[in-house]
mmCIF file of C-alpha atoms in Angstrom:
data_model
loop_
_atom_site.group_PDB
_atom_site.id
_atom_site.type_symbol
_atom_site.label_atom_id
_atom_site.label_comp_id
_atom_site.label_asym_id
_atom_site.label_seq_id
_atom_site.Cartn_x
_atom_site.Cartn_y
_atom_site.Cartn_z
ATOM 1 C CA MET T 12 12.506 -80.085 -41.406
ATOM 2 C CA SER T 13 10.921 -79.788 -37.904
ATOM 3 C CA LEU T 14 9.953 -76.659 -36.063
ATOM 4 C CA GLU T 15 12.305 -77.441 -33.293
ATOM 5 C CA GLU T 16 15.320 -77.273 -35.607
ATOM 6 C CA THR T 17 14.358 -73.942 -36.891
ATOM 7 C CA LEU T 18 13.685 -72.731 -33.521
ATOM 8 C CA SER T 19 16.998 -73.918 -32.314
ATOM 9 C CA SER T 20 18.929 -72.261 -35.262
ATOM 10 C CA LEU T 21 17.222 -68.934 -34.789
ATOM 11 C CA THR T 22 17.782 -68.842 -31.072
ATOM 12 C CA ARG T 23 21.410 -69.800 -31.472
ATOM 13 C CA ILE T 24 22.240 -66.826 -33.642
ATOM 14 C CA GLN T 25 20.022 -64.539 -31.607
ATOM 15 C CA GLU T 26 22.045 -65.382 -28.470
ATOM 16 C CA PHE T 27 25.436 -65.073 -30.123
ATOM 17 C CA ASP T 28 27.698 -62.674 -28.397
ATOM 18 C CA PRO T 29 29.623 -60.441 -30.975
ATOM 19 C CA ALA T 30 32.039 -59.455 -28.246
ATOM 20 C CA THR T 31 33.830 -62.828 -28.673
ATOM 21 C CA LEU T 32 34.778 -62.159 -32.192
ATOM 22 C CA PRO T 33 37.935 -59.876 -31.901
ATOM 23 C CA ARG T 34 40.215 -62.531 -30.363
ATOM 24 C CA GLU T 35 42.988 -59.984 -30.149
ATOM 25 C CA ALA T 36 44.690 -61.815 -27.265
ATOM 26 C CA GLU T 37 45.057 -64.869 -29.542
ATOM 27 C CA LEU T 38 45.706 -63.450 -32.901
ATOM 28 C CA GLY T 39 47.274 -60.125 -31.995
ATOM 29 C CA LYS T 40 46.193 -56.697 -32.909
ATOM 30 C CA GLY T 41 47.126 -57.043 -36.659
ATOM 31 C CA LEU T 42 44.867 -60.105 -37.246
ATOM 32 C CA SER T 43 42.125 -59.424 -34.654
ATOM 33 C CA PHE T 44 38.470 -59.311 -35.916
ATOM 34 C CA GLN T 45 37.743 -56.176 -34.149
ATOM 35 C CA GLU T 46 36.258 -54.678 -37.534
ATOM 36 C CA ALA T 47 33.848 -57.650 -37.569
ATOM 37 C CA VAL T 48 31.989 -56.758 -34.261
ATOM 38 C CA LEU T 49 29.974 -53.986 -35.709
ATOM 39 C CA PRO T 50 28.527 -55.857 -38.878
ATOM 40 C CA ALA T 51 28.046 -58.980 -36.484
ATOM 41 C CA SER T 52 25.993 -56.866 -34.119
ATOM 42 C CA LYS T 53 23.936 -55.492 -36.900
ATOM 43 C CA LEU T 54 23.304 -58.939 -38.388
ATOM 44 C CA ILE T 55 22.351 -60.407 -35.067
ATOM 45 C CA GLY T 56 20.040 -57.433 -34.338
ATOM 46 C CA LEU T 57 18.081 -58.209 -37.543
ATOM 47 C CA TYR T 58 17.562 -61.847 -36.212
ATOM 48 C CA LYS T 59 16.416 -60.536 -32.960
ATOM 49 C CA GLN T 60 13.639 -58.618 -34.660
ATOM 50 C CA LEU T 61 12.175 -61.925 -35.781
ATOM 51 C CA PRO T 62 9.833 -63.172 -32.913
ATOM 52 C CA THR T 63 10.351 -66.929 -32.248
ATOM 53 C CA THR T 64 6.645 -66.970 -31.225
ATOM 54 C CA ILE T 65 5.443 -66.791 -34.881
ATOM 55 C CA LEU T 66 7.261 -69.904 -36.041
ATOM 56 C CA ASP T 67 4.168 -71.907 -35.219
ATOM 57 C CA ASP T 68 2.192 -69.980 -37.818
ATOM 58 C CA LEU T 69 4.681 -70.266 -40.716
ATOM 59 C CA PRO T 70 4.608 -72.988 -43.408
ATOM 60 C CA ILE T 71 7.480 -75.442 -43.941
ATOM 61 C CA ASN T 72 9.071 -73.508 -46.682
ATOM 62 C CA GLN T 73 9.376 -70.331 -44.594
ATOM 63 C CA LEU T 74 10.803 -72.390 -41.692
ATOM 64 C CA ASP T 75 13.344 -73.742 -44.024
ATOM 65 C CA LYS T 76 14.165 -70.386 -45.309
ATOM 66 C CA ILE T 77 14.840 -69.007 -41.857
ATOM 67 C CA LYS T 78 16.853 -72.079 -40.816
ATOM 68 C CA ALA T 79 19.000 -72.048 -43.687
ATOM 69 C CA ARG T 80 19.735 -68.419 -43.467
ATOM 70 C CA ALA T 81 20.376 -68.584 -39.760
ATOM 71 C CA ASP T 82 22.632 -71.470 -40.216
ATOM 72 C CA ALA T 83 24.639 -69.815 -42.982
ATOM 73 C CA ASP T 84 25.220 -66.694 -41.048
ATOM 74 C CA TYR T 85 26.090 -68.555 -37.806
ATOM 75 C CA THR T 86 28.676 -70.631 -39.960
ATOM 76 C CA ARG T 87 30.300 -67.090 -40.893
ATOM 77 C CA LEU T 88 30.547 -66.243 -37.194
ATOM 78 C CA GLN T 89 32.005 -69.715 -36.422
ATOM 79 C CA GLN T 90 34.584 -69.324 -39.063
ATOM 80 C CA ILE T 91 35.827 -66.186 -37.328
ATOM 81 C CA LEU T 92 35.833 -67.996 -34.032
ATOM 82 C CA THR T 93 37.928 -70.820 -35.490
ATOM 83 C CA PHE T 94 40.216 -68.858 -37.631
ATOM 84 C CA SER T 95 43.922 -69.705 -37.151
ATOM 85 C CA ALA T 96 46.846 -67.597 -38.067
ATOM 86 C CA ASP T 97 48.923 -70.693 -39.187
ATOM 87 C CA GLN T 98 47.134 -71.114 -42.435
ATOM 88 C CA GLY T 99 48.568 -69.499 -45.566
ATOM 89 C CA ASN T 100 47.770 -65.848 -46.255
ATOM 90 C CA PRO T 101 45.971 -65.228 -42.992
ATOM 91 C CA VAL T 102 45.523 -61.634 -43.626
ATOM 92 C CA GLY T 103 43.566 -62.305 -46.844
ATOM 93 C CA VAL T 104 41.431 -64.958 -45.234
ATOM 94 C CA ARG T 105 40.703 -62.523 -42.263
ATOM 95 C CA ASP T 106 39.697 -59.762 -44.699
ATOM 96 C CA SER T 107 37.539 -62.257 -46.713
ATOM 97 C CA TYR T 108 35.653 -63.286 -43.606
ATOM 98 C CA ILE T 109 35.005 -59.664 -42.668
ATOM 99 C CA ASN T 110 33.719 -58.822 -46.283
ATOM 100 C CA GLN T 111 31.331 -61.950 -46.135
ATOM 101 C CA LEU T 112 29.962 -60.718 -42.821
ATOM 102 C CA ASN T 113 29.329 -57.310 -44.304
ATOM 103 C CA ASP T 114 27.584 -58.700 -47.296
ATOM 104 C CA ALA T 115 25.544 -61.261 -45.236
ATOM 105 C CA TYR T 116 23.343 -58.437 -43.774
ATOM 106 C CA THR T 117 21.800 -57.303 -47.177
ATOM 107 C CA SER T 118 21.132 -60.940 -48.214
ATOM 108 C CA SER T 119 19.544 -61.761 -44.973
ATOM 109 C CA PHE T 120 17.450 -58.606 -44.769
ATOM 110 C CA ASN T 121 16.029 -59.278 -48.288
ATOM 111 C CA GLU T 122 14.988 -62.833 -47.234
ATOM 112 C CA LEU T 123 13.635 -62.021 -43.846
ATOM 113 C CA PHE T 124 12.041 -58.480 -43.847
ATOM 114 C CA LEU T 125 8.562 -59.806 -44.849
ATOM 115 C CA LEU T 126 8.681 -62.322 -42.068
ATOM 116 C CA ILE T 127 9.881 -59.668 -39.591
ATOM 117 C CA SER T 128 6.902 -57.513 -40.663
ATOM 118 C CA TYR T 129 4.559 -60.333 -40.069
ATOM 119 C CA GLY T 130 6.053 -61.088 -36.801
ATOM 120 C CA VAL T 131 5.666 -57.454 -35.601
ATOM 121 C CA SER T 132 2.052 -57.499 -36.753
ATOM 122 C CA ARG T 133 1.390 -60.486 -34.818
ATOM 123 C CA THR T 134 3.183 -59.575 -31.590
ATOM 124 C CA VAL T 135 2.079 -55.961 -31.364
ATOM 125 C CA ASP T 136 -1.437 -55.528 -29.971
ATOM 126 C CA PHE T 137 -2.845 -52.665 -31.847
ATOM 127 C CA THR T 138 -5.986 -52.561 -29.895
ATOM 128 C CA ARG T 139 -3.982 -52.167 -26.722
ATOM 129 C CA LEU T 140 -1.770 -49.486 -28.354
ATOM 130 C CA GLU T 141 -4.908 -47.636 -29.352
ATOM 131 C CA ASN T 142 -6.358 -47.754 -25.805
ATOM 132 C CA GLU T 143 -3.057 -46.545 -24.449
ATOM 133 C CA ALA T 144 -2.962 -43.774 -26.932
ATOM 134 C CA ARG T 145 -6.540 -42.734 -26.061
ATOM 135 C CA SER T 146 -5.746 -43.010 -22.441
ATOM 136 C CA THR T 147 -2.505 -41.042 -22.862
ATOM 137 C CA VAL T 148 -4.447 -38.258 -24.758
ATOM 138 C CA GLN T 149 -7.197 -38.219 -22.052
ATOM 139 C CA SER T 150 -4.587 -37.882 -19.448
ATOM 140 C CA ILE T 151 -2.957 -34.957 -21.370
ATOM 141 C CA ILE T 152 -6.426 -33.226 -21.614
ATOM 142 C CA ASP T 153 -7.036 -33.737 -17.958
ATOM 143 C CA LYS T 154 -3.492 -32.273 -16.990
ATOM 144 C CA THR T 155 -4.184 -29.396 -19.329
ATOM 145 C CA ASN T 156 -7.437 -28.673 -17.754
ATOM 146 C CA ASN T 157 -5.828 -28.923 -14.314
ATOM 147 C CA LEU T 158 -3.019 -26.551 -15.351
ATOM 148 C CA THR T 159 -5.685 -24.222 -16.762
ATOM 149 C CA THR T 160 -7.459 -24.237 -13.530
ATOM 150 C CA GLN T 161 -4.270 -23.736 -11.591
ATOM 151 C CA LEU T 162 -3.351 -20.764 -14.022
ATOM 152 C CA GLU T 163 -6.749 -19.111 -13.488
ATOM 153 C CA ASN T 164 -6.203 -19.455 -9.698
ATOM 154 C CA SER T 165 -2.731 -18.201 -9.801
ATOM 155 C CA LYS T 166 -3.884 -15.422 -12.082
ATOM 156 C CA GLN T 167 -6.414 -14.373 -9.460
ATOM 157 C CA GLU T 168 -3.851 -14.685 -6.598
ATOM 158 C CA ALA T 169 -1.514 -12.525 -8.652
ATOM 159 C CA GLN T 170 -4.170 -9.993 -9.240
ATOM 160 C CA ASN T 171 -4.802 -9.867 -5.478
ATOM 161 C CA ILE T 172 -1.043 -9.601 -4.623
ATOM 162 C CA LEU T 173 -0.909 -6.773 -7.283
ATOM 163 C CA GLU T 174 -3.653 -4.943 -5.674
ATOM 164 C CA ASP T 175 -2.032 -5.343 -2.212
ATOM 165 C CA ILE T 176 1.224 -4.150 -3.633
ATOM 166 C CA ARG T 177 -0.665 -1.133 -5.123
ATOM 167 C CA LYS T 178 -2.032 -0.303 -1.795
ATOM 168 C CA VAL T 179 1.151 -0.570 -0.031
ATOM 169 C CA ALA T 180 2.862 1.476 -2.825
ATOM 170 C CA ALA T 181 0.105 4.090 -2.264
ATOM 171 C CA GLU T 182 0.630 4.139 1.368
ATOM 172 C CA HIS T 183 4.356 4.347 0.917
ATOM 173 C CA GLY T 184 4.003 7.196 -1.394
ATOM 174 C CA VAL T 185 1.944 9.054 1.050
ATOM 175 C CA SER T 186 4.444 8.247 3.778
ATOM 176 C CA GLN T 187 7.201 9.334 1.489
ATOM 177 C CA GLN T 188 5.341 12.855 0.996
ATOM 178 C CA ALA T 189 4.855 13.112 4.759
ATOM 179 C CA ILE T 190 8.650 13.158 5.258
ATOM 180 C CA TYR T 191 8.758 16.706 3.953
ATOM 181 C CA PHE T 192 6.654 17.744 6.877
ATOM 182 C CA LYS T 193 8.813 15.699 9.143
ATOM 183 C CA GLU T 194 11.866 17.471 8.027
ATOM 184 C CA GLU T 195 10.410 20.808 8.332
ATOM 185 C CA SER T 196 9.203 20.054 11.724
ATOM 186 C CA GLU T 197 12.717 18.932 12.786
ATOM 187 C CA LYS T 198 14.182 22.118 11.106
ATOM 188 C CA HIS T 199 11.905 24.354 13.129
ATOM 189 C CA ALA T 200 12.454 22.417 16.326
ATOM 190 C CA THR T 201 16.171 22.850 16.127
ATOM 191 C CA LYS T 202 15.792 26.474 15.466
ATOM 192 C CA ALA T 203 13.303 26.846 18.356
ATOM 193 C CA GLU T 204 15.944 25.358 20.791
ATOM 194 C CA GLU T 205 18.613 27.737 19.485
ATOM 195 C CA TRP T 206 16.231 30.725 20.151
ATOM 196 C CA ARG T 207 15.243 29.211 23.483
ATOM 197 C CA VAL T 208 19.022 29.471 24.540
ATOM 198 C CA ILE T 209 19.342 32.979 23.178
ATOM 199 C CA THR T 210 16.133 34.073 24.940
ATOM 200 C CA ARG T 211 17.308 32.597 28.389
ATOM 201 C CA LYS T 212 20.718 34.284 27.885
ATOM 202 C CA LEU T 213 19.016 37.596 27.164
ATOM 203 C CA ALA T 214 16.699 37.279 30.124
ATOM 204 C CA ILE T 215 19.726 36.718 32.365
ATOM 205 C CA LEU T 216 21.428 39.668 30.843
ATOM 206 C CA LEU T 217 18.507 41.920 31.404
ATOM 207 C CA GLY T 218 18.234 40.773 35.030
ATOM 208 C CA VAL T 219 21.733 41.306 35.626
ATOM 209 C CA PHE T 220 21.563 44.702 33.999
ATOM 210 C CA SER T 221 18.612 45.699 36.059
ATOM 211 C CA VAL T 222 20.486 44.803 39.329
ATOM 212 C CA ILE T 223 23.521 46.740 38.186
ATOM 213 C CA SER T 224 21.309 49.925 37.317
ATOM 214 C CA PHE T 225 20.277 50.136 40.858
ATOM 215 C CA ILE T 226 23.808 50.419 42.363
ATOM 216 C CA VAL T 227 25.754 51.912 39.341
ATOM 217 C CA HIS T 228 25.133 55.551 40.486
ATOM 218 C CA LYS T 229 26.849 54.683 43.732
ATOM 219 C CA ILE T 230 30.136 54.133 42.154
ATOM 220 C CA PRO T 231 32.277 57.279 42.948
ATOM 221 C CA TRP T 232 33.600 58.026 39.481
ATOM 222 C CA ILE T 233 30.201 57.397 37.834
ATOM 223 C CA THR T 234 28.091 59.218 40.486
ATOM 224 C CA PRO T 235 26.564 62.355 38.751
ATOM 225 C CA VAL T 236 27.543 65.689 40.290
ATOM 226 C CA ASN T 237 25.020 67.768 38.551
ATOM 227 C CA SER T 238 21.634 67.518 36.691
ATOM 228 C CA LEU T 239 23.114 67.282 33.256
ATOM 229 C CA GLU T 240 25.170 64.175 34.244
ATOM 230 C CA SER T 241 22.047 62.682 35.946
ATOM 231 C CA ALA T 242 20.010 63.122 32.915
ATOM 232 C CA GLN T 243 22.782 61.435 30.712
ATOM 233 C CA LEU T 244 22.961 58.395 33.164
ATOM 234 C CA ILE T 245 19.158 58.027 33.137
ATOM 235 C CA VAL T 246 19.002 58.151 29.264
ATOM 236 C CA SER T 247 21.836 55.747 28.934
ATOM 237 C CA LYS T 248 20.164 53.376 31.302
ATOM 238 C CA VAL T 249 16.968 53.653 29.517
ATOM 239 C CA LEU T 250 18.521 53.038 26.063
ATOM 240 C CA VAL T 251 20.466 49.971 27.169
ATOM 241 C CA PHE T 252 17.366 48.536 28.964
ATOM 242 C CA GLY T 253 15.279 49.228 25.981
ATOM 243 C CA VAL T 254 17.635 47.551 23.568
ATOM 244 C CA ILE T 255 18.071 44.504 25.705
ATOM 245 C CA SER T 256 14.378 44.262 26.260
ATOM 246 C CA TYR T 257 13.596 44.643 22.552
ATOM 247 C CA THR T 258 16.178 42.053 21.762
ATOM 248 C CA LEU T 259 14.747 39.721 24.376
ATOM 249 C CA ILE T 260 11.175 40.143 23.070
ATOM 250 C CA LEU T 261 12.307 39.529 19.464
ATOM 251 C CA ALA T 262 14.320 36.367 20.453
ATOM 252 C CA ALA T 263 11.153 34.972 22.506
ATOM 253 C CA LYS T 264 8.996 35.715 19.626
ATOM 254 C CA ASN T 265 11.369 33.723 17.144
ATOM 255 C CA PHE T 266 11.443 30.856 19.747
ATOM 256 C CA LEU T 267 7.766 30.814 19.923
ATOM 257 C CA ALA T 268 7.271 31.096 16.105
ATOM 258 C CA HIS T 269 9.719 28.129 15.394
ATOM 259 C CA GLU T 270 7.982 26.179 18.161
ATOM 260 C CA HIS T 271 4.659 26.859 16.651
ATOM 261 C CA ASN T 272 5.767 25.864 13.083
ATOM 262 C CA ALA T 273 7.406 22.704 14.412
ATOM 263 C CA ILE T 274 4.104 21.613 16.051
ATOM 264 C CA VAL T 275 2.073 22.596 12.943
ATOM 265 C CA ASN T 276 4.393 20.475 10.653
ATOM 266 C CA LYS T 277 4.295 17.632 13.031
ATOM 267 C CA HIS T 278 0.527 17.846 13.028
ATOM 268 C CA ARG T 279 0.531 17.770 9.102
ATOM 269 C CA GLN T 280 2.774 14.965 8.822
ATOM 270 C CA ASN T 281 0.432 12.773 11.371
ATOM 271 C CA ALA T 282 -2.525 13.973 9.381
ATOM 272 C CA LEU T 283 -0.982 12.975 5.986
ATOM 273 C CA MET T 284 -0.106 9.622 7.537
ATOM 274 C CA THR T 285 -3.713 8.833 8.357
ATOM 275 C CA PHE T 286 -5.095 10.285 5.189
ATOM 276 C CA ASN T 287 -5.564 6.999 3.605
ATOM 277 C CA ALA T 288 -7.495 5.659 6.486
ATOM 278 C CA LEU T 289 -9.873 8.659 6.239
ATOM 279 C CA VAL T 290 -10.375 8.035 2.560
ATOM 280 C CA GLU T 291 -11.217 4.408 3.129
ATOM 281 C CA ALA T 292 -13.491 5.229 5.871
ATOM 282 C CA ALA T 293 -15.335 7.803 3.891
ATOM 283 C CA LYS T 294 -15.571 5.652 0.652
ATOM 284 C CA TYR T 295 -19.207 4.683 1.178
ATOM 285 C CA SER T 296 -20.228 7.647 3.298
ATOM 286 C CA GLU T 297 -22.720 10.333 1.991
ATOM 287 C CA ASN T 298 -20.716 13.008 3.575
ATOM 288 C CA ARG T 299 -17.448 11.869 1.903
ATOM 289 C CA ASP T 300 -16.751 15.304 0.262
ATOM 290 C CA ILE T 301 -17.030 16.984 3.617
ATOM 291 C CA ILE T 302 -14.813 14.595 5.472
ATOM 292 C CA LEU T 303 -12.208 14.531 2.801
ATOM 293 C CA ASN T 304 -12.327 18.459 2.415
ATOM 294 C CA HIS T 305 -11.747 18.985 6.118
ATOM 295 C CA ALA T 306 -9.007 16.409 6.169
ATOM 296 C CA ALA T 307 -7.220 18.050 3.271
ATOM 297 C CA ALA T 308 -7.769 21.508 4.812
ATOM 298 C CA CYS T 309 -6.259 20.239 8.050
ATOM 299 C CA ILE T 310 -3.110 19.199 6.136
ATOM 300 C CA TYR T 311 -2.821 21.809 3.533
ATOM 301 C CA ALA T 312 -4.657 25.031 4.776
ATOM 302 C CA PRO T 313 -2.281 28.014 5.597
ATOM 303 C CA GLN T 314 -1.502 28.157 9.349
ATOM 304 C CA GLU T 315 -0.373 31.039 11.508
ATOM 305 C CA THR T 316 3.346 31.493 11.397
ATOM 306 C CA GLY T 317 3.704 32.684 14.926
ATOM 307 C CA TYR T 318 4.805 36.173 13.872
ATOM 308 C CA SER T 319 1.088 37.097 13.291
ATOM 309 C CA LYS T 320 -2.281 35.918 14.674
ATOM 310 C CA SER T 321 -4.055 36.192 11.395
ATOM 311 C CA SER T 322 -4.043 33.515 8.717
ATOM 312 C CA SER T 323 -1.534 34.077 5.841
ATOM 313 C CA GLY T 324 -3.627 32.718 3.116
ATOM 314 C CA GLY T 325 -7.226 31.830 1.937
ATOM 315 C CA GLY T 326 -9.359 28.960 2.776
ATOM 316 C CA SER T 327 -9.266 25.421 1.573
ATOM 317 C CA GLY T 328 -11.060 24.390 -1.595
ATOM 318 C CA LYS T 329 -14.864 24.114 -1.055
ATOM 319 C CA THR T 330 -16.389 25.592 2.032
ATOM 320 C CA LEU T 331 -19.147 24.036 4.041
ATOM 321 C CA VAL T 332 -21.436 26.512 2.519
ATOM 322 C CA GLU T 333 -20.499 25.565 -0.978
ATOM 323 C CA LEU T 334 -21.106 21.771 -0.050
ATOM 324 C CA ILE T 335 -24.719 22.396 1.411
ATOM 325 C CA PRO T 336 -26.440 22.222 -2.037
ATOM 326 C CA SER T 337 -24.815 18.901 -2.903
ATOM 327 C CA MET T 338 -26.026 17.615 0.349
ATOM 328 C CA VAL T 339 -29.530 18.904 -0.253
ATOM 329 C CA SER T 340 -29.750 17.314 -3.639
ATOM 330 C CA LYS T 341 -28.774 13.946 -2.156
ATOM 331 C CA ILE T 342 -31.307 14.188 0.528
ATOM 332 C CA ASP T 343 -33.962 14.966 -2.127
ATOM 333 C CA THR T 344 -32.846 12.090 -4.240
ATOM 334 C CA HIS T 345 -33.397 9.713 -1.324
#
């Protein structure tokens, strides 16, 4: 038996299309071989695992075994293709063909699995697979190193971003605290405007009263007729003038006090907004304590209220005299 015959038999069954087996259009649904498609595909798949390139290496007896097995299985497939419903007991014959096809896989596998293993060992280039595996492993290592480097860079960028966020948060925190001074400044500014209006009205009232006081004694029914009535008129004028004047002075003082407090709180707001800049500027300065002490004093030291010219509270933290020893020690060190 020649190599060509074995090759032809093997190729024929490998190229067989199991989709041609059902023949439902010819035989009807009851006699169709739809159930034969799955075992036929499994059987043909077994033959496809046997490479035709190894036939040259096989001895005659192995070629005969392959050809005989392939021809027998192909005959079973051909029986299904030539099956006719006109024969006696077609259902039994159909079931018999399907059962034979199911049993054929086990027999064919037992005869061919060693040859299939040999074919796989011949067709698979294990050296190439090993090289590809090494290349894949090295590629994975390189990608891992690149990812590690990227993660380190990302970590550094994240730390920088976090530091920026902390700075912004700190500045925002300072700005948030400065809003209290802003609200206080606006409150005093509103009150100052109210007292400005009151002061203006009282000044106008005092002026009007002053003018009236010059002519009120000429009104006939008010003109004094004796010294007692003259004294009463003078006293009443003095009292009214004094009350209006005192009220005017008090209103003006309230206006000036609120205006003063509005300006002071606005100044503290601006100072607190720039405090971070002072901290950064004084970070490496030898006089850092003095700079920050005076900056804090400018913000938090008690200020005149406008009602009194003297300060309402004590000083701010360390005084310049208290800071002189630390300055002297730093000079001695250098």
